[in-house]
Amino acid sequence: FENLCTNTYHAFFVDLFVRTSNKLAQKMYEKFGYSTYRRVLGYYSGEMPEDALDMRKALPRDKHKQSIIPLDRPVLPEELEW
């Protein structure tokens, strides 16, 4: 996936969303080089709504890793760019 993002899309980063309660997944992604970029309030809905962490990994195009500097505030799902 990272190769596709790097070679085909020339992306600066890849990101994924993980439940704030899923500490095991967060640790696993950190081992793969991801870091927490921002918290997304109410990202998961349903009977037990929950926030998500947007975890990012800088790709080679982002030489100075500007894309993974954490935001200083949480965001709402409608603020996300797709």
XYZ file of C-alpha atoms in Angstrom, residues 1-2 5-6 11-16 34 54-59 67-68:
19
model
C 0.000 0.000 0.000
C 2.764 2.443 0.897
C 0.930 5.688 -2.504
C 4.569 6.596 -3.115
C 1.752 11.054 -1.791
C 3.376 12.810 1.132
C 1.813 10.510 3.739
C -0.551 7.630 4.426
C -2.990 7.616 7.294
C -5.409 5.316 9.050
C 2.845 5.640 12.261
C -5.807 9.620 12.840
C -2.396 7.957 12.659
C -0.030 9.017 9.883
C 3.207 7.877 8.381
C 5.353 10.234 6.339
C 6.466 8.920 2.942
C 2.745 16.115 7.172
C 2.953 14.365 10.528
